[in-house]
Coordinates of C-alpha atoms in Angstrom, one line a residue:
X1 CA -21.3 -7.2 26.7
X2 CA -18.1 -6.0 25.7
X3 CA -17.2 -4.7 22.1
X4 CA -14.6 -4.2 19.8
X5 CA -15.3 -1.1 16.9
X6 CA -13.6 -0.9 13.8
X7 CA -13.2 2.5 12.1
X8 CA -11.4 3.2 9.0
X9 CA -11.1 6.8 7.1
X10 CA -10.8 7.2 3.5
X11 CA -9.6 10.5 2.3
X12 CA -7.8 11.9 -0.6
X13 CA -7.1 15.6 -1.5
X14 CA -6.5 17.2 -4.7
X15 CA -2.9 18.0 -5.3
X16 CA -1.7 21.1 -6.3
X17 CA 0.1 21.3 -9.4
X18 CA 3.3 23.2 -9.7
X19 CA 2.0 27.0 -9.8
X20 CA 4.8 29.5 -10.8
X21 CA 4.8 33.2 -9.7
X22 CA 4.6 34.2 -13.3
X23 CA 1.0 31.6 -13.2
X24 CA -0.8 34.1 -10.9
X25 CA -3.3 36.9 -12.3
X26 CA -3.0 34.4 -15.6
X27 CA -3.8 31.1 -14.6
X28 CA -6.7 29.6 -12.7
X29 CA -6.0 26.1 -13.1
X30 CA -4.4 25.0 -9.9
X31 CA -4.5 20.9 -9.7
X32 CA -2.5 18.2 -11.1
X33 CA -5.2 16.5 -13.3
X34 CA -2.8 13.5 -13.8
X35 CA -1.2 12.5 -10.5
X36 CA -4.3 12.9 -9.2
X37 CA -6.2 10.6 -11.0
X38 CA -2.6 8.4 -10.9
X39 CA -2.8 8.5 -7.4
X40 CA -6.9 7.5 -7.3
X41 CA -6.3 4.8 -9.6
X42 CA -3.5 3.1 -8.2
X43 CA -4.9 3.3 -4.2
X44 CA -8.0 2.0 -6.0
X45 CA -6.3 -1.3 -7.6
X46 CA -3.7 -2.0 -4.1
X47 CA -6.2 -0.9 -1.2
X48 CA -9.9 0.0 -1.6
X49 CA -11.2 -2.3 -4.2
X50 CA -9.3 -5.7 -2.7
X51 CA -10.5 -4.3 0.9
X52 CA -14.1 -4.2 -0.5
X53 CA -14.5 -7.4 -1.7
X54 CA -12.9 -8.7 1.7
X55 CA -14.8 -7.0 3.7
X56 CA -18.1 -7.8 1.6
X57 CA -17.2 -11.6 2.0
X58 CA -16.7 -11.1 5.6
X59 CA -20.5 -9.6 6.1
X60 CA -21.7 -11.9 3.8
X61 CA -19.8 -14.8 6.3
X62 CA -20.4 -13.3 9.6
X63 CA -23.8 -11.3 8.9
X64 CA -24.9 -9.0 12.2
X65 CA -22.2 -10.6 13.4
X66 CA -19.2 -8.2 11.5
X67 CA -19.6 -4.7 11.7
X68 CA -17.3 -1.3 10.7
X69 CA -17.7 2.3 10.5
X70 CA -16.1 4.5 7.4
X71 CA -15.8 8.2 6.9
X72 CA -15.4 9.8 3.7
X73 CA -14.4 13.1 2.9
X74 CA -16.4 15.2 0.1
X75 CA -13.5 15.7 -1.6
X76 CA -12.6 11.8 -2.0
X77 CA -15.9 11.3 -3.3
X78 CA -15.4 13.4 -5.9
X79 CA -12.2 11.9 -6.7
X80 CA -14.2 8.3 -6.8
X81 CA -17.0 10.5 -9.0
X82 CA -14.5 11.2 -11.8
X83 CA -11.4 8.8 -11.2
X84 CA -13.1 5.7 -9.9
X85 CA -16.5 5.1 -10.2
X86 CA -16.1 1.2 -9.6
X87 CA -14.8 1.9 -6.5
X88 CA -17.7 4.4 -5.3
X89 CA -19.9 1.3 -6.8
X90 CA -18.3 -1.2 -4.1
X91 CA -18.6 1.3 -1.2
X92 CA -21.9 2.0 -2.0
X93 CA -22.6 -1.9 -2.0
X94 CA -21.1 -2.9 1.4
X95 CA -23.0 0.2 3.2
X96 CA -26.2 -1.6 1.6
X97 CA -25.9 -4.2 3.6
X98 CA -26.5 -2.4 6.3
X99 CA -23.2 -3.7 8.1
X100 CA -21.5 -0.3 7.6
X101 CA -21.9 2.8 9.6
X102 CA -20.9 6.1 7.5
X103 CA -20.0 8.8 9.7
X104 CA -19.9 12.6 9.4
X105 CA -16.9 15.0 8.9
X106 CA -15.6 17.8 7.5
X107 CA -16.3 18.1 3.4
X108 CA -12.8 19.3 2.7
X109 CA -11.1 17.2 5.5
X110 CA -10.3 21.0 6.7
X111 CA -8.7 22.7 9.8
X112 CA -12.2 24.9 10.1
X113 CA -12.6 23.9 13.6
X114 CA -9.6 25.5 13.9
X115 CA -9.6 28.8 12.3
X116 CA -13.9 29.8 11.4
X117 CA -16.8 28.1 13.3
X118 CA -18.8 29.0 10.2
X119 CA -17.3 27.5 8.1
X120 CA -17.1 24.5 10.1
X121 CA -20.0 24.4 10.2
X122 CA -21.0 24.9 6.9
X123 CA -18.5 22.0 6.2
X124 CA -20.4 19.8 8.2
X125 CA -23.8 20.2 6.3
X126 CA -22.6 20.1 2.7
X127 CA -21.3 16.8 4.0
X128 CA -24.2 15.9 5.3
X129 CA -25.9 16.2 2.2
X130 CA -22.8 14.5 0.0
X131 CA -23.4 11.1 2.2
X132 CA -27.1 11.4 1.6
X133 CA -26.6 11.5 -1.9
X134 CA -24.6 9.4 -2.3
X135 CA -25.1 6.1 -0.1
X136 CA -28.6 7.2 1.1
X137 CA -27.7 7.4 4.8
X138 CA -27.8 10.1 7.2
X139 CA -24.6 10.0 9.4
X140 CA -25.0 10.0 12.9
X141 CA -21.4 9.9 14.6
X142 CA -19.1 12.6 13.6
X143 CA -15.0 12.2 13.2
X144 CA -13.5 16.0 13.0
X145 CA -10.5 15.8 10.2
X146 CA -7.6 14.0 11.7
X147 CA -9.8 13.1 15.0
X148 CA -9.3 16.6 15.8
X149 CA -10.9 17.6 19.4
X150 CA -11.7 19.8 22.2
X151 CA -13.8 20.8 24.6
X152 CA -15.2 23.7 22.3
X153 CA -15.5 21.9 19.3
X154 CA -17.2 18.8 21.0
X155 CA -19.7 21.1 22.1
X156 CA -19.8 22.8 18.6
X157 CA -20.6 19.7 16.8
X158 CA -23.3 18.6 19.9
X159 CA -24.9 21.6 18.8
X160 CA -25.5 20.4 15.2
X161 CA -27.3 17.5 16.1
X162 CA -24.4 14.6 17.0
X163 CA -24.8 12.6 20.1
X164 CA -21.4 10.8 19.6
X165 CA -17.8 12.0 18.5
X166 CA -14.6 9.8 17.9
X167 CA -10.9 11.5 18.9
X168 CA -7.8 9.8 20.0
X169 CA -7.3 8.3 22.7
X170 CA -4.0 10.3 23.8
X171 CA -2.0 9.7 27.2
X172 CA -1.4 13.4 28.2
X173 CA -5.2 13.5 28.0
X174 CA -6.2 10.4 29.8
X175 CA -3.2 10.5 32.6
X176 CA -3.8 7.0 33.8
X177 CA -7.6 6.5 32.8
X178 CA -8.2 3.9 29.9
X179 CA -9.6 4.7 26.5
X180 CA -11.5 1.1 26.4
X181 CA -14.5 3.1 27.8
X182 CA -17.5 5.7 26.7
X183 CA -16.6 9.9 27.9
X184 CA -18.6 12.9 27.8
X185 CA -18.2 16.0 26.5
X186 CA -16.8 18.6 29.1
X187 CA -18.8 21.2 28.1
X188 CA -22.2 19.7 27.2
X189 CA -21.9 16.1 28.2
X190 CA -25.2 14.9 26.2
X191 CA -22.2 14.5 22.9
X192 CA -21.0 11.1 24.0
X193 CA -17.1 10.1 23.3
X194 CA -15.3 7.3 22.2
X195 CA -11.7 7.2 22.1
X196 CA -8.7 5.5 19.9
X197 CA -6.6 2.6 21.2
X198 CA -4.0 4.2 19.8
X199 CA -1.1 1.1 20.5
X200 CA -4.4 -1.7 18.9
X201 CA -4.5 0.2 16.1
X202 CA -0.6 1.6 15.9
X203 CA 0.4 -1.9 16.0
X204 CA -2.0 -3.0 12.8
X205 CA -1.7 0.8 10.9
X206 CA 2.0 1.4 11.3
X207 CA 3.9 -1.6 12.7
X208 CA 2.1 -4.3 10.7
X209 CA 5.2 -4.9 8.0
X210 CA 8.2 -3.4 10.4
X211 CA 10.8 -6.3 10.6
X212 CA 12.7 -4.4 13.1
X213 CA 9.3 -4.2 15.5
X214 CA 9.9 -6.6 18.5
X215 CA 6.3 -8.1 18.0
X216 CA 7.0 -9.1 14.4
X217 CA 5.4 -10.5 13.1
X218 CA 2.1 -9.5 13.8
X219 CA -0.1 -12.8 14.1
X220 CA -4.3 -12.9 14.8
X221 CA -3.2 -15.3 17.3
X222 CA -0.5 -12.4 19.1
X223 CA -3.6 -9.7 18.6
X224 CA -6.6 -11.6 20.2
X225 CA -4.1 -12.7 22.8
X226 CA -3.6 -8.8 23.2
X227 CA -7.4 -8.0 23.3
X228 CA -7.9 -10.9 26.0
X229 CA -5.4 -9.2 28.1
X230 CA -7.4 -5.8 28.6
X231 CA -9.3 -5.7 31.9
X232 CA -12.3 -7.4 31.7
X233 CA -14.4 -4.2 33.2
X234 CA -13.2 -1.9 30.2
X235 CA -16.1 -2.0 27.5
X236 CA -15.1 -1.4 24.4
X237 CA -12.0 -1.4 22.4
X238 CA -11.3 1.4 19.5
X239 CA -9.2 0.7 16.8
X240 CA -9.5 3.3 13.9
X241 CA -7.1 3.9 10.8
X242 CA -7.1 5.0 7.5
X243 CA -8.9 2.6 5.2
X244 CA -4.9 3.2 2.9
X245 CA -3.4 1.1 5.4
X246 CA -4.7 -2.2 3.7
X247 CA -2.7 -2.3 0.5
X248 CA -0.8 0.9 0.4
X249 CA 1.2 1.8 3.7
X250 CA 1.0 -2.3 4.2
X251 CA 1.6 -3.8 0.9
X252 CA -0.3 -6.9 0.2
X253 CA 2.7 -9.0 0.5
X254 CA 2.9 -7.9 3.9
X255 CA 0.0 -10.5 4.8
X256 CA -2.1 -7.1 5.6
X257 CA -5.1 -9.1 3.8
X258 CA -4.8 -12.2 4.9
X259 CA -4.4 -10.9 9.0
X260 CA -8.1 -9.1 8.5
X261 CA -9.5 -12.4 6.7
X262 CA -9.1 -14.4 9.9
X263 CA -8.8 -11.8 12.5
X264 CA -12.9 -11.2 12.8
X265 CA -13.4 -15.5 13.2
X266 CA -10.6 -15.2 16.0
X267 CA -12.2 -12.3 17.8
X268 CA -15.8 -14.1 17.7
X269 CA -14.2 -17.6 19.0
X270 CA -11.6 -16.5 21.3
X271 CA -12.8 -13.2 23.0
X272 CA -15.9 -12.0 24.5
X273 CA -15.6 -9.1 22.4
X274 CA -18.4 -8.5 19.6
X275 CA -18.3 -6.4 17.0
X276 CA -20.4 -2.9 17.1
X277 CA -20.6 0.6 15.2
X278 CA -20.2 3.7 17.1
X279 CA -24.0 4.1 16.0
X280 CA -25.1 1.4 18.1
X281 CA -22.5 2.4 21.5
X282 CA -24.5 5.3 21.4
X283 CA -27.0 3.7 22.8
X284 CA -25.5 1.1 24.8
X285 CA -22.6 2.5 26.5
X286 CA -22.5 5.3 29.1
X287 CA -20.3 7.9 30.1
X288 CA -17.8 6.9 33.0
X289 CA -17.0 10.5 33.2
X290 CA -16.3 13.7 31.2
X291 CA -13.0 14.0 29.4
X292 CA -11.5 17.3 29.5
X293 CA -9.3 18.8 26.6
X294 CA -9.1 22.3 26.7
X295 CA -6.0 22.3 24.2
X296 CA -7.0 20.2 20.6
X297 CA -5.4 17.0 20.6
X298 CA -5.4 14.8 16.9
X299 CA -4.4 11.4 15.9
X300 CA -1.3 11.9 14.2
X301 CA 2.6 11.7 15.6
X302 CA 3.9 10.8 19.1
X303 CA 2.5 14.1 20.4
X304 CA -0.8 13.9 19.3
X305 CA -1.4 17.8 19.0
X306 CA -1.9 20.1 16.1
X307 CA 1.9 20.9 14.6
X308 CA 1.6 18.5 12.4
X309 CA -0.4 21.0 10.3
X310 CA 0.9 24.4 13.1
X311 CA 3.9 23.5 13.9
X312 CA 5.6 26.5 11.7
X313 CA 5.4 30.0 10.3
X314 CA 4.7 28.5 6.8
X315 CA 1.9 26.9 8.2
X316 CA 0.1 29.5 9.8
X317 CA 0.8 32.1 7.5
X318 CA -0.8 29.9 4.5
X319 CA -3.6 29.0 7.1
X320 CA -3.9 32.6 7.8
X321 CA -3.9 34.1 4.7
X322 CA -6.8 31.6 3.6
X323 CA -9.2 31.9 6.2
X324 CA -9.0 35.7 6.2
X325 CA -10.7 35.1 3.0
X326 CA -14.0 33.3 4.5
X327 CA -16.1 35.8 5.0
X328 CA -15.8 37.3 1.7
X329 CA -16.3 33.4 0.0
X330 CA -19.4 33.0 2.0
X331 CA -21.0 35.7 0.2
X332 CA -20.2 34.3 -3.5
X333 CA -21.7 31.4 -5.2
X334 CA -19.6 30.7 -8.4
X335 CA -19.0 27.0 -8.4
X336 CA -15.8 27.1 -9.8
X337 CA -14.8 29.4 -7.0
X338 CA -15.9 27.6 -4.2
X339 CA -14.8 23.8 -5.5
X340 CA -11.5 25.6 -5.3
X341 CA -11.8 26.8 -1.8
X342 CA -13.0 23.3 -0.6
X343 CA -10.1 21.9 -2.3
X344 CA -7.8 24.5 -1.1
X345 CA -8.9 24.1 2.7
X346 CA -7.5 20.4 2.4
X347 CA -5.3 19.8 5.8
X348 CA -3.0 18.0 3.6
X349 CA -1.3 20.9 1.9
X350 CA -0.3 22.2 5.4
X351 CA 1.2 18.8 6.1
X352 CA 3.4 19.3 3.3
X353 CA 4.8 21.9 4.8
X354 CA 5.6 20.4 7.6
X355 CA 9.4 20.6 8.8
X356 CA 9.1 18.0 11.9
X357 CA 10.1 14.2 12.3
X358 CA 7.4 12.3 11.9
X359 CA 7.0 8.7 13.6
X360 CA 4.4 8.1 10.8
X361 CA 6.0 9.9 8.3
X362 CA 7.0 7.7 6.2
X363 CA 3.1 6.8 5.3
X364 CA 2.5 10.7 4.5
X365 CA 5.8 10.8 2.1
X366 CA 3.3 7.6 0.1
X367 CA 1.4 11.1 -1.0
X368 CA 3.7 14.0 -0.6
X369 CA 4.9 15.3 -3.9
X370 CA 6.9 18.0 -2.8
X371 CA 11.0 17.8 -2.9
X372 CA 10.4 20.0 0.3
X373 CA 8.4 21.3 2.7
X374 CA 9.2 25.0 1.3
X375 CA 8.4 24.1 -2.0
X376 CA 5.4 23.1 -0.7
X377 CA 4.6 26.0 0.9
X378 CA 5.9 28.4 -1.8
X379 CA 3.6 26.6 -4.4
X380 CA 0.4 27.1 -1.8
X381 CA 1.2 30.4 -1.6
X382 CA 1.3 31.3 -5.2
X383 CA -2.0 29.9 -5.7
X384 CA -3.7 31.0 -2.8
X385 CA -2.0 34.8 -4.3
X386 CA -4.4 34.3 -7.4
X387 CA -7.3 32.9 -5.4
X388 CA -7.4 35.9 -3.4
X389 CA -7.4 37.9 -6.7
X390 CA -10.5 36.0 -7.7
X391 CA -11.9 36.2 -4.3
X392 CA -11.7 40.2 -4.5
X393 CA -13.0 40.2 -7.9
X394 CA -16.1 39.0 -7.4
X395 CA -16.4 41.2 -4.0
X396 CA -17.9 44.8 -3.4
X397 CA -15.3 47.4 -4.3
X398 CA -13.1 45.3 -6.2
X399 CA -12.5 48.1 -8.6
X400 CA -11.5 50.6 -6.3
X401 CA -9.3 48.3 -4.4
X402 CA -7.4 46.6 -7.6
X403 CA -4.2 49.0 -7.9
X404 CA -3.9 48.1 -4.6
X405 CA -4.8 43.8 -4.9
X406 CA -1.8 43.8 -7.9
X407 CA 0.7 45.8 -5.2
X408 CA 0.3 42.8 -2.7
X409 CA 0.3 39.9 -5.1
X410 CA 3.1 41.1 -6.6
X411 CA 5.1 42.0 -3.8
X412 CA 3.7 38.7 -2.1
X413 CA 5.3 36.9 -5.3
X414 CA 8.9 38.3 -4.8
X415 CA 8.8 37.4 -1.7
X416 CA 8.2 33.7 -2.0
X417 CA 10.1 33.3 -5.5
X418 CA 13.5 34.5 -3.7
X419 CA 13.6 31.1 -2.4
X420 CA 12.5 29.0 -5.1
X421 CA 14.6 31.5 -8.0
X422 CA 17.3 30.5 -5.9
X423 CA 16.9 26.9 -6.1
X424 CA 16.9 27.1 -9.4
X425 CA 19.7 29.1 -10.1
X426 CA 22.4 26.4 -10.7
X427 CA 20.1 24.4 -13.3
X428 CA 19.0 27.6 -15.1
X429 CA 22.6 28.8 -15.6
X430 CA 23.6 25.6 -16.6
X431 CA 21.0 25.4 -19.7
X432 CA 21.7 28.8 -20.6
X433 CA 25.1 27.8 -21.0
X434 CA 24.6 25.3 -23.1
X435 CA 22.2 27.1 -25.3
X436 CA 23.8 30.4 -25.6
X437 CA 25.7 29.9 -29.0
X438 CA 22.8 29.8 -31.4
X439 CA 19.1 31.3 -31.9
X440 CA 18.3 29.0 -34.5
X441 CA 15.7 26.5 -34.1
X442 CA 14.7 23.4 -35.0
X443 CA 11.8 20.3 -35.7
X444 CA 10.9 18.4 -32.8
X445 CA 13.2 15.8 -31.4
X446 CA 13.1 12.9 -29.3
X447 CA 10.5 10.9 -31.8
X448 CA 11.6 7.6 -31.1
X449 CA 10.7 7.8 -27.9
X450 CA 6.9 7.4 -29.0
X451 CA 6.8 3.5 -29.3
X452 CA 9.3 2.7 -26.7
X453 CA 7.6 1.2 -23.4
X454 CA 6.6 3.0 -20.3
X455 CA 9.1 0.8 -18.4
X456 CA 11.9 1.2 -20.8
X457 CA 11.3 5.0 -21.6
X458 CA 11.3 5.3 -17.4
X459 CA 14.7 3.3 -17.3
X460 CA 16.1 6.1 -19.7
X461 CA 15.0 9.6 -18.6
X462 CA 16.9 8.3 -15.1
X463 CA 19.9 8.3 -16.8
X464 CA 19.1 11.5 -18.4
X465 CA 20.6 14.9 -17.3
X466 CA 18.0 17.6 -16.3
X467 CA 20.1 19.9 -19.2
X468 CA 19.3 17.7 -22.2
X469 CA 15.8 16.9 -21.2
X470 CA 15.0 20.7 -21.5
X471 CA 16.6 20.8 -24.7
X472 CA 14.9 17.8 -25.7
X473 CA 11.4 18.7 -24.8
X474 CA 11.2 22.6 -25.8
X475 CA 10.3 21.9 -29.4
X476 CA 8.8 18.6 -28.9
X477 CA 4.9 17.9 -30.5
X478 CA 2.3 18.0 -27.9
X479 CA 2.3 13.5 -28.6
X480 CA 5.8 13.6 -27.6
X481 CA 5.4 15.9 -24.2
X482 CA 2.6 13.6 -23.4
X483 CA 4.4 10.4 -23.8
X484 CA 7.3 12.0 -21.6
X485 CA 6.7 14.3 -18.8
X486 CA 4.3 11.7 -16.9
X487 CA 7.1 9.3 -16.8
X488 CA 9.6 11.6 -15.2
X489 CA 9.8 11.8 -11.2
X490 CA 8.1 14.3 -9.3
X491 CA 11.3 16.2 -8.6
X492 CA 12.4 15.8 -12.1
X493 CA 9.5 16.8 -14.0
X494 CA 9.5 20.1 -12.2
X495 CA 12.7 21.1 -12.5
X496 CA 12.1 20.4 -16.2
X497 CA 8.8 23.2 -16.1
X498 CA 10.9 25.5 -13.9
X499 CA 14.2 25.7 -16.6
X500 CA 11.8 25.0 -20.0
X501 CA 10.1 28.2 -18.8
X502 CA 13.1 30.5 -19.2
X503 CA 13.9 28.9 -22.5
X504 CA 13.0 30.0 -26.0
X505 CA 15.0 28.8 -28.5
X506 CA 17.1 25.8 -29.0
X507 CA 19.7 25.5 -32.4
X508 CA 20.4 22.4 -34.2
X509 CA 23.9 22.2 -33.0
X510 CA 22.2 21.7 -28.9
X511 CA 19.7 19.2 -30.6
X512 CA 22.3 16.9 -32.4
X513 CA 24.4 16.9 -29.3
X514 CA 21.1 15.5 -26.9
X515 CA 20.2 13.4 -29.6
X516 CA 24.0 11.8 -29.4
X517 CA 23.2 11.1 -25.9
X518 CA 20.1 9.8 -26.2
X519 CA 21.2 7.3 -28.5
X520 CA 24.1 6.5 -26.6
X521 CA 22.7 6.0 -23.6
X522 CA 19.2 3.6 -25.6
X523 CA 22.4 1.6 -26.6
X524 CA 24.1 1.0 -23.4
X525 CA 20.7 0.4 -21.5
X526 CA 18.5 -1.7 -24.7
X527 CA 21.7 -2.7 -27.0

């Protein structure tokens, strides 16, 4: 019997928020509180909550019949936890029915395999013991972070207990073998391997809504005739994806939805193909051969490899600075500490570094809060600067060694604020300018903003110059700020931190002149 397996990964990180220079040594808050739980919330609403209930009517239609496989990473969870709970609620319902096959990873959705064995490891146990908590199932398939694989980590995870591992299915790899079939392990070929159709699940992930895509648009009719054209001899077919593509990289007035309502009655009617968990290939698939990948290979761009997350100095100099810190954090147990160095380990703050093209960028730039990948890497780097202070503080010798620890941080932070001072420069001068007449200051401004809409307030600050929303905001209430700074842009807000920073008084003459443009501007736009 033939099979088709459906696999979907849900993972978000925390983002970092923006973390000055001046921040480290001082501050120990390093996430943006707001966007993430903005970010939580809205993928909740668009994607995971309508792809629940779809999904649960679908088992509850089909029975033993439908079957799919989900990862979560530790830290998504605990963005669920806090953010979400409803949607940890529906998760939890569908695995109940015992139609869903959790799988293990990484906690952190880290690059450990990479960089520390241990710590892989490690990763691979507290995750262990998330999913038990949580959904009360013990995962038996693993999926490294980003279906990263090779030999050597196959191997690693057969020796933690896992009889089966997912990776991509990618050509330089395969040469002309198929990826419709069960592998082996080079190494220790009791781990079993299945591998990602990578044009299937391409053509549903990222080509679904592309108008420009010759096979647009994509019809359950087009896809089943796709599956019936696979050679009848290969066994099963792969198609994995993050669980974001229904509702958030596809928009639900794509027809995403509406393709996955019909698409399991067309594969059961009009294909030999039945639905099965990687759980249950385990057992009834076996190896055609061993694949052999001496080099890691991933799931992500055209070339499949690891410079998505390596592919520049940035990169592996904030990679390398942080795991040169694991064997110190292994021997500390503050919480606080080590939720930070979970969060920190995310792969997705090396993505945002990332200076390529990707073909499947424009899904990543959904989540990527960063003007630019240097930013991005600057910002890392200035956190990971007072992590490593904490890190030393609470190691042997700290005491001896903390003349030394401020040298490095400090010349560490010169380093990386040349670019980002520079950057800056223009907008800093410019306020300056404009402020350099008087020392006097003044009330609050910008109080009739309180009552005005979200929409309408948004509409505004776009036509607002960077300049006068300094001047507007340095002696604004705490209400005011509040009301504000969430409903500027990314880019917008933080140049707004970056100049208010080197600010310390405004006069009344600055104030009446924003206030003229304010009003001027609420009349033109609202009347």
């Amino acid at each position: 019997m033939r099979s088709i397996c459906f696999y979907f990964q849900v993972h978000q990180p925390f983002r970092l928020r923006t973390y000055r220079f001046f921040d480290i040594g001082k501050n120990q808050y390093y996430f943006d509180e707001y966007y993430n739980r903005t970010i939580m919330r809205r993928i909740a609403e668009k994607s995971y909550l309508p792809m629940n209930e779809l999904l649960m009517e679908l088992i509850e239609e089909y029975g033993a019949q439908f079957r799919i496989s989900l990862s979560f990473s530790g830290i998504a969870i605990e963005q669920m936890e806090v953010y979400a709970p409803e949607v940890l609620d529906s998760f939890k319902k569908l695995i109940a029915t015992g139609q869903v096959e959790v799988l293990g990873e990484t906690y952190a959705h880290s690059l450990s395999a990479l960089k520390d064995m241990t710590e892989f490891k490690k990763q691979i146990s507290s995750h262990i013991e998330k999913i038990q908590k949580t959904f009360g199932v013990s995962p038996v398939t693993f999926r490294n972070t980003e279906l990263i694989y090779s030999d050597e980590i196959g191997a690693q995870v057969a020796d933690m207990g896992f009889s089966l591992m997912l990776t991509e299915g990618a050509k330089h790899v395969l040469g002309w073998k198929s990826p419709n079939y069960m592998y082996a392990n080079a190494i220790n070929p009791k781990l079993k391997v299945l591998l990602r159709n990578f044009r299937l699940s391409d053509d549903i992930s990222l080509r679904f809504s592309q108008q420009n895509w010759s096979e647009w648009p994509l019809t359950t009719e087009k896809f089943v005739g796709w599956l019936n054209e696979i050679n009848p001899k290969e066994e099963v077919v792969n198609i994995f994806m993050d669980y974001e593509t229904f509702g958030e990289y596809q928009w639900a007035g794509s027809g995403i939805f509406d393709f996955m309502k019909v698409l399991p009655a067309a594969i059961l009617s009009k294909t030999d193909l039945k639905f099965a968990t990687p759980g249950q290939l385990v057992h009834t698939l076996q190896p055609v051969s061993a694949i052999h990948v001496p080099y890691p290979i991933s799931w992500t761009d055209e070339e499949r490899d690891l410079t998505a997350w390596m592919g520049n100095n940035m990169q592996n100099e904030a990679l390398e600075r942080l795991y040169d810190l694991t064997s110190k954090v292994q021997h500390i147990h503050d919480e606080e500490l080590l939720r930070d160095w979970n969060y920190l380990q995310a792969s997705d703050h090396f993505y945002f570094m990332s200076t390529k093209w990707f073909s499947d960028g424009g899904l990543h730039a959904h989540f990527n809060h960063y003007p630019s990948p240097y930013e991005a890497y600057i910002n890392y780097m200035n956190v990971l600067a007072d992590f490593s202070i904490r890190v030393e503080n609470q190691s042997a010798g700290f005491l001896e060694r903390s003349e030394e620890l401020l040298e490095k941080g400090i010349k560490l932070g010169k380093e990386l604020g040349k670019s980002a001072i520079k950057g800056l420069e223009k907008t800093r001068k410019s306020v300056q300018d404009t402020l350099k007449k008087g020392e006097e200051t003044v009330q609050p401004i910008f109080e009739d903003l309180l009552n005005m809409s979200n929409v309408k307030l948004k509409q505004l600050l776009r036509e607002l110059e960077t300049d006068d929303l300094v001047v507007a905001l340095k002696e604004a209430g705490d209400e005011l700020r509040n009301k504000v700074m969430p409903n500027l842009t990314v880019k917008t807000r933080k140049a707004v931190e970056e100049a208010s920073s080197k600010i310390e008084k405004v006069t009344r003459q600055q104030v009446k002149k924003v206030r003229k443009t304010i009003d001027n501007k609420m009349h033109q736009l609202f009347g």
